[in-house]
Amino acid sequence: MKQILNRLHANQCVVMGILNATPDSFSDGGVYNQLDDAVARACQMQADGADIIDIGGESTRPGAKAISTALEISRVIPVIQAIRKNSAIPVSVDTTKPEVMRAAVEAGADMVNDVSALQAKGAIQTCVELDVPVCLMHKQGKPETMQQHPVYRQVVAEVKAFLLERVARCRQAGIARQHIILDPGFGFGKRLEDNLQLLARIDELVETGYPVLVGVSRKSMFGMLLDLPVDQRMTSSVVAAVLAYTRGARFFRVHDVKQTVDALKLCQALT
Ligand code: 8Y7
């Protein structure tokens, strides 16, 4: 994990491969639920150039319902343990629950990816104690209802202000500055126009000095803009990653690891 932070702070790219441990994950269709398949998929992503694997057990797609802590732990922990046993690749846990964060790090996870920016009770303190890097993501509303009626007056300014407020709380509580990563949360309570502005102006988040993670892979913003089903969004996802790169983003959460890694290698070769 140290290597990843060093890369980010040296302005180099980091690619996070997505591994869903949910029965209803919209892109992978629950195909990788079996442990062996999860390990195989993680190893394939590592071979394709992923720097870290993100494992989530609670779907955060629009309309998804929250699940219990026990169910989430039962989905995520065996996958983390299995990857730990078979590979040295760093692992991040995609969760909003402090109990899951703790169990995951105890099982060998190296980083916390929280789509609610550590707003759950006890989440900040847990991350202080775990002393691992955290990705703070913006969202408006809850996954179950967030796409029903998102509203912003100035989306970029509002997202940035929210994230900086979360940073202030984290820093006050004792989370190290080098452990903080920011993410505007594409698709999380955002209209197409909001997502496009956030992507076009991602440099305004980069200006904060914190590494910025971009998660646009296969998202519905491409479906809406280009009228494409989820299995045909790879090109737009990779191009969006490249555009975000040109505006200063260096951390990318993706399904299509090889394609994204190749594109980013080209970007890095030109800078
Ligand atoms: C994001 C994410 C998802 C994202 C971060 C999907 C868990 C939906 N999206 N985490 N998670 N950023 N940090 O389409 O954009 O992958 S789930």
PDB file of N, CA and C and ligand atoms in Angstrom, residues 16 18 20 26-27 54 56 58-62 94-95 111 113-115 135-138 146 181-188 213-220 253 255, ligand 1:
ATOM      1  N   MET A  16      -7.433   0.950  -9.795  1.00  0.00           N
ATOM      2  CA  MET A  16      -8.160   0.088  -8.854  1.00  0.00           C
ATOM      3  C   MET A  16      -9.127  -0.771  -9.654  1.00  0.00           C
ATOM      4  N   ILE A  18     -12.239  -3.350  -9.974  1.00  0.00           N
ATOM      5  CA  ILE A  18     -13.488  -3.566  -9.225  1.00  0.00           C
ATOM      6  C   ILE A  18     -13.814  -5.049  -9.122  1.00  0.00           C
ATOM      7  N   ASN A  20     -16.825  -7.197  -7.341  1.00  0.00           N
ATOM      8  CA  ASN A  20     -18.065  -7.162  -6.570  1.00  0.00           C
ATOM      9  C   ASN A  20     -18.308  -8.479  -5.869  1.00  0.00           C
ATOM     10  N   PHE A  26     -24.330  -4.734 -11.002  1.00  0.00           N
ATOM     11  CA  PHE A  26     -24.963  -4.540 -12.298  1.00  0.00           C
ATOM     12  C   PHE A  26     -24.075  -4.832 -13.493  1.00  0.00           C
ATOM     13  N   SER A  27     -22.749  -4.762 -13.329  1.00  0.00           N
ATOM     14  CA  SER A  27     -21.881  -5.018 -14.483  1.00  0.00           C
ATOM     15  C   SER A  27     -21.394  -6.463 -14.549  1.00  0.00           C
ATOM     16  N   ASP A  54     -10.637  -3.408  -5.375  1.00  0.00           N
ATOM     17  CA  ASP A  54     -11.687  -2.872  -4.502  1.00  0.00           C
ATOM     18  C   ASP A  54     -12.789  -3.912  -4.345  1.00  0.00           C
ATOM     19  N   GLY A  56     -16.413  -4.923  -2.636  1.00  0.00           N
ATOM     20  CA  GLY A  56     -17.616  -4.424  -1.971  1.00  0.00           C
ATOM     21  C   GLY A  56     -18.688  -5.481  -1.865  1.00  0.00           C
ATOM     22  N   GLU A  58     -21.910  -4.558  -0.489  1.00  0.00           N
ATOM     23  CA  GLU A  58     -23.227  -3.913  -0.496  1.00  0.00           C
ATOM     24  C   GLU A  58     -23.355  -3.115  -1.782  1.00  0.00           C
ATOM     25  N   SER A  59     -24.313  -3.467  -2.604  1.00  0.00           N
ATOM     26  CA  SER A  59     -24.473  -2.738  -3.849  1.00  0.00           C
ATOM     27  C   SER A  59     -24.863  -1.299  -3.564  1.00  0.00           C
ATOM     28  N   THR A  60     -24.189  -0.370  -4.280  1.00  0.00           N
ATOM     29  CA  THR A  60     -24.529   1.044  -4.115  1.00  0.00           C
ATOM     30  C   THR A  60     -25.120   1.586  -5.406  1.00  0.00           C
ATOM     31  N   ARG A  61     -25.486   0.694  -6.315  1.00  0.00           N
ATOM     32  CA  ARG A  61     -26.093   1.151  -7.560  1.00  0.00           C
ATOM     33  C   ARG A  61     -27.438   1.830  -7.254  1.00  0.00           C
ATOM     34  N   PRO A  62     -27.876   2.728  -8.153  1.00  0.00           N
ATOM     35  CA  PRO A  62     -29.145   3.401  -7.911  1.00  0.00           C
ATOM     36  C   PRO A  62     -30.272   2.401  -7.682  1.00  0.00           C
ATOM     37  N   ASP A  94     -14.792  -1.621   0.035  1.00  0.00           N
ATOM     38  CA  ASP A  94     -15.831  -0.646  -0.302  1.00  0.00           C
ATOM     39  C   ASP A  94     -16.973  -0.838   0.688  1.00  0.00           C
ATOM     40  N   THR A  95     -17.010   0.033   1.697  1.00  0.00           N
ATOM     41  CA  THR A  95     -18.045  -0.087   2.725  1.00  0.00           C
ATOM     42  C   THR A  95     -18.278   1.258   3.395  1.00  0.00           C
ATOM     43  N   MET A 111      -6.966  -0.576   2.623  1.00  0.00           N
ATOM     44  CA  MET A 111      -7.527   0.758   2.393  1.00  0.00           C
ATOM     45  C   MET A 111      -9.040   0.701   2.543  1.00  0.00           C
ATOM     46  N   ASN A 113     -12.618   2.362   1.187  1.00  0.00           N
ATOM     47  CA  ASN A 113     -13.281   3.154   0.139  1.00  0.00           C
ATOM     48  C   ASN A 113     -14.722   3.363   0.588  1.00  0.00           C
ATOM     49  N   ASP A 114     -15.031   4.581   1.035  1.00  0.00           N
ATOM     50  CA  ASP A 114     -16.349   4.834   1.630  1.00  0.00           C
ATOM     51  C   ASP A 114     -17.152   5.832   0.801  1.00  0.00           C
ATOM     52  N   VAL A 115     -18.203   5.328   0.150  1.00  0.00           N
ATOM     53  CA  VAL A 115     -19.051   6.194  -0.674  1.00  0.00           C
ATOM     54  C   VAL A 115     -19.857   7.193   0.156  1.00  0.00           C
ATOM     55  N   CYS A 135     -10.674   6.658   0.967  1.00  0.00           N
ATOM     56  CA  CYS A 135     -11.226   7.462  -0.107  1.00  0.00           C
ATOM     57  C   CYS A 135     -12.552   8.030   0.376  1.00  0.00           C
ATOM     58  N   LEU A 136     -12.629   9.364   0.378  1.00  0.00           N
ATOM     59  CA  LEU A 136     -13.848  10.074   0.784  1.00  0.00           C
ATOM     60  C   LEU A 136     -14.616  10.443  -0.472  1.00  0.00           C
ATOM     61  N   MET A 137     -15.805   9.859  -0.640  1.00  0.00           N
ATOM     62  CA  MET A 137     -16.593  10.127  -1.853  1.00  0.00           C
ATOM     63  C   MET A 137     -17.828  10.941  -1.531  1.00  0.00           C
ATOM     64  N   HIS A 138     -18.180  11.840  -2.458  1.00  0.00           N
ATOM     65  CA  HIS A 138     -19.416  12.621  -2.325  1.00  0.00           C
ATOM     66  C   HIS A 138     -20.594  11.858  -2.908  1.00  0.00           C
ATOM     67  N   MET A 146     -31.319   8.029  -4.590  1.00  0.00           N
ATOM     68  CA  MET A 146     -30.489   9.185  -4.960  1.00  0.00           C
ATOM     69  C   MET A 146     -30.695   9.704  -6.384  1.00  0.00           C
ATOM     70  N   ILE A 181      -7.880  10.540   0.216  1.00  0.00           N
ATOM     71  CA  ILE A 181      -8.106  10.576  -1.235  1.00  0.00           C
ATOM     72  C   ILE A 181      -9.530  11.094  -1.440  1.00  0.00           C
ATOM     73  N   LEU A 182      -9.725  11.951  -2.430  1.00  0.00           N
ATOM     74  CA  LEU A 182     -11.053  12.548  -2.660  1.00  0.00           C
ATOM     75  C   LEU A 182     -11.673  12.032  -3.960  1.00  0.00           C
ATOM     76  N   ASP A 183     -13.004  12.003  -3.986  1.00  0.00           N
ATOM     77  CA  ASP A 183     -13.737  11.456  -5.134  1.00  0.00           C
ATOM     78  C   ASP A 183     -15.080  12.176  -5.261  1.00  0.00           C
ATOM     79  N   PRO A 184     -15.385  12.755  -6.420  1.00  0.00           N
ATOM     80  CA  PRO A 184     -16.662  13.476  -6.574  1.00  0.00           C
ATOM     81  C   PRO A 184     -17.875  12.556  -6.637  1.00  0.00           C
ATOM     82  N   GLY A 185     -17.672  11.256  -6.803  1.00  0.00           N
ATOM     83  CA  GLY A 185     -18.817  10.329  -6.764  1.00  0.00           C
ATOM     84  C   GLY A 185     -19.710  10.403  -7.990  1.00  0.00           C
ATOM     85  N   PHE A 186     -19.130  10.091  -9.138  1.00  0.00           N
ATOM     86  CA  PHE A 186     -19.917  10.121 -10.382  1.00  0.00           C
ATOM     87  C   PHE A 186     -21.122   9.200 -10.269  1.00  0.00           C
ATOM     88  N   GLY A 187     -22.286   9.732 -10.629  1.00  0.00           N
ATOM     89  CA  GLY A 187     -23.511   8.933 -10.645  1.00  0.00           C
ATOM     90  C   GLY A 187     -24.230   8.799  -9.312  1.00  0.00           C
ATOM     91  N   PHE A 188     -23.638   9.328  -8.254  1.00  0.00           N
ATOM     92  CA  PHE A 188     -24.259   9.190  -6.935  1.00  0.00           C
ATOM     93  C   PHE A 188     -25.114  10.420  -6.618  1.00  0.00           C
ATOM     94  N   LEU A 213      -9.666  10.406  -6.945  1.00  0.00           N
ATOM     95  CA  LEU A 213     -10.073   9.139  -7.552  1.00  0.00           C
ATOM     96  C   LEU A 213     -11.288   9.388  -8.443  1.00  0.00           C
ATOM     97  N   VAL A 214     -11.259   8.795  -9.627  1.00  0.00           N
ATOM     98  CA  VAL A 214     -12.375   8.922 -10.561  1.00  0.00           C
ATOM     99  C   VAL A 214     -12.979   7.540 -10.808  1.00  0.00           C
ATOM    100  N   GLY A 215     -14.277   7.441 -10.563  1.00  0.00           N
ATOM    101  CA  GLY A 215     -14.989   6.187 -10.808  1.00  0.00           C
ATOM    102  C   GLY A 215     -16.115   6.419 -11.799  1.00  0.00           C
ATOM    103  N   VAL A 216     -15.780   6.276 -13.070  1.00  0.00           N
ATOM    104  CA  VAL A 216     -16.807   6.474 -14.111  1.00  0.00           C
ATOM    105  C   VAL A 216     -17.083   5.181 -14.878  1.00  0.00           C
ATOM    106  N   SER A 217     -16.352   4.123 -14.544  1.00  0.00           N
ATOM    107  CA  SER A 217     -16.372   2.913 -15.355  1.00  0.00           C
ATOM    108  C   SER A 217     -17.787   2.365 -15.595  1.00  0.00           C
ATOM    109  N   ARG A 218     -18.151   2.299 -16.861  1.00  0.00           N
ATOM    110  CA  ARG A 218     -19.431   1.715 -17.330  1.00  0.00           C
ATOM    111  C   ARG A 218     -20.665   2.404 -16.771  1.00  0.00           C
ATOM    112  N   LYS A 219     -20.520   3.602 -16.259  1.00  0.00           N
ATOM    113  CA  LYS A 219     -21.660   4.227 -15.568  1.00  0.00           C
ATOM    114  C   LYS A 219     -22.727   4.747 -16.525  1.00  0.00           C
ATOM    115  N   SER A 220     -23.911   4.990 -15.969  1.00  0.00           N
ATOM    116  CA  SER A 220     -25.071   5.332 -16.800  1.00  0.00           C
ATOM    117  C   SER A 220     -24.924   6.688 -17.478  1.00  0.00           C
ATOM    118  N   ARG A 253     -10.923   3.963 -10.674  1.00  0.00           N
ATOM    119  CA  ARG A 253     -11.624   2.743 -10.253  1.00  0.00           C
ATOM    120  C   ARG A 253     -12.359   2.202 -11.468  1.00  0.00           C
ATOM    121  N   HIS A 255     -13.592  -1.325 -14.241  1.00  0.00           N
ATOM    122  CA  HIS A 255     -13.836  -2.725 -14.557  1.00  0.00           C
ATOM    123  C   HIS A 255     -12.814  -3.210 -15.590  1.00  0.00           C
TER     124      HIS A 255
HETATM  125  C1  8Y7 B   1     -17.758   4.382  -7.006  1.00  0.00           C
HETATM  126  C2  8Y7 B   1     -17.374   3.690  -5.860  1.00  0.00           C
HETATM  127  C3  8Y7 B   1     -19.043   2.667  -6.814  1.00  0.00           C
HETATM  128  C4  8Y7 B   1     -17.050   5.573  -7.327  1.00  0.00           C
HETATM  129  C5  8Y7 B   1     -15.712   5.195  -5.362  1.00  0.00           C
HETATM  130  C6  8Y7 B   1     -20.304   1.508  -9.758  1.00  0.00           C
HETATM  131  C7  8Y7 B   1     -18.154   1.645  -4.674  1.00  0.00           C
HETATM  132  C8  8Y7 B   1     -21.063   1.898  -8.570  1.00  0.00           C
HETATM  133  N1  8Y7 B   1     -18.792   3.723  -7.607  1.00  0.00           N
HETATM  134  N2  8Y7 B   1     -16.361   4.092  -5.033  1.00  0.00           N
HETATM  135  N3  8Y7 B   1     -18.193   2.626  -5.735  1.00  0.00           N
HETATM  136  N4  8Y7 B   1     -16.040   5.944  -6.476  1.00  0.00           N
HETATM  137  N5  8Y7 B   1     -14.709   5.648  -4.588  1.00  0.00           N
HETATM  138  O1  8Y7 B   1     -20.860   1.742 -10.856  1.00  0.00           O
HETATM  139  O2  8Y7 B   1     -17.321   6.284  -8.286  1.00  0.00           O
HETATM  140  O3  8Y7 B   1     -19.208   0.955  -9.687  1.00  0.00           O
HETATM  141  S1  8Y7 B   1     -20.300   1.481  -7.029  1.00  0.00           S
END
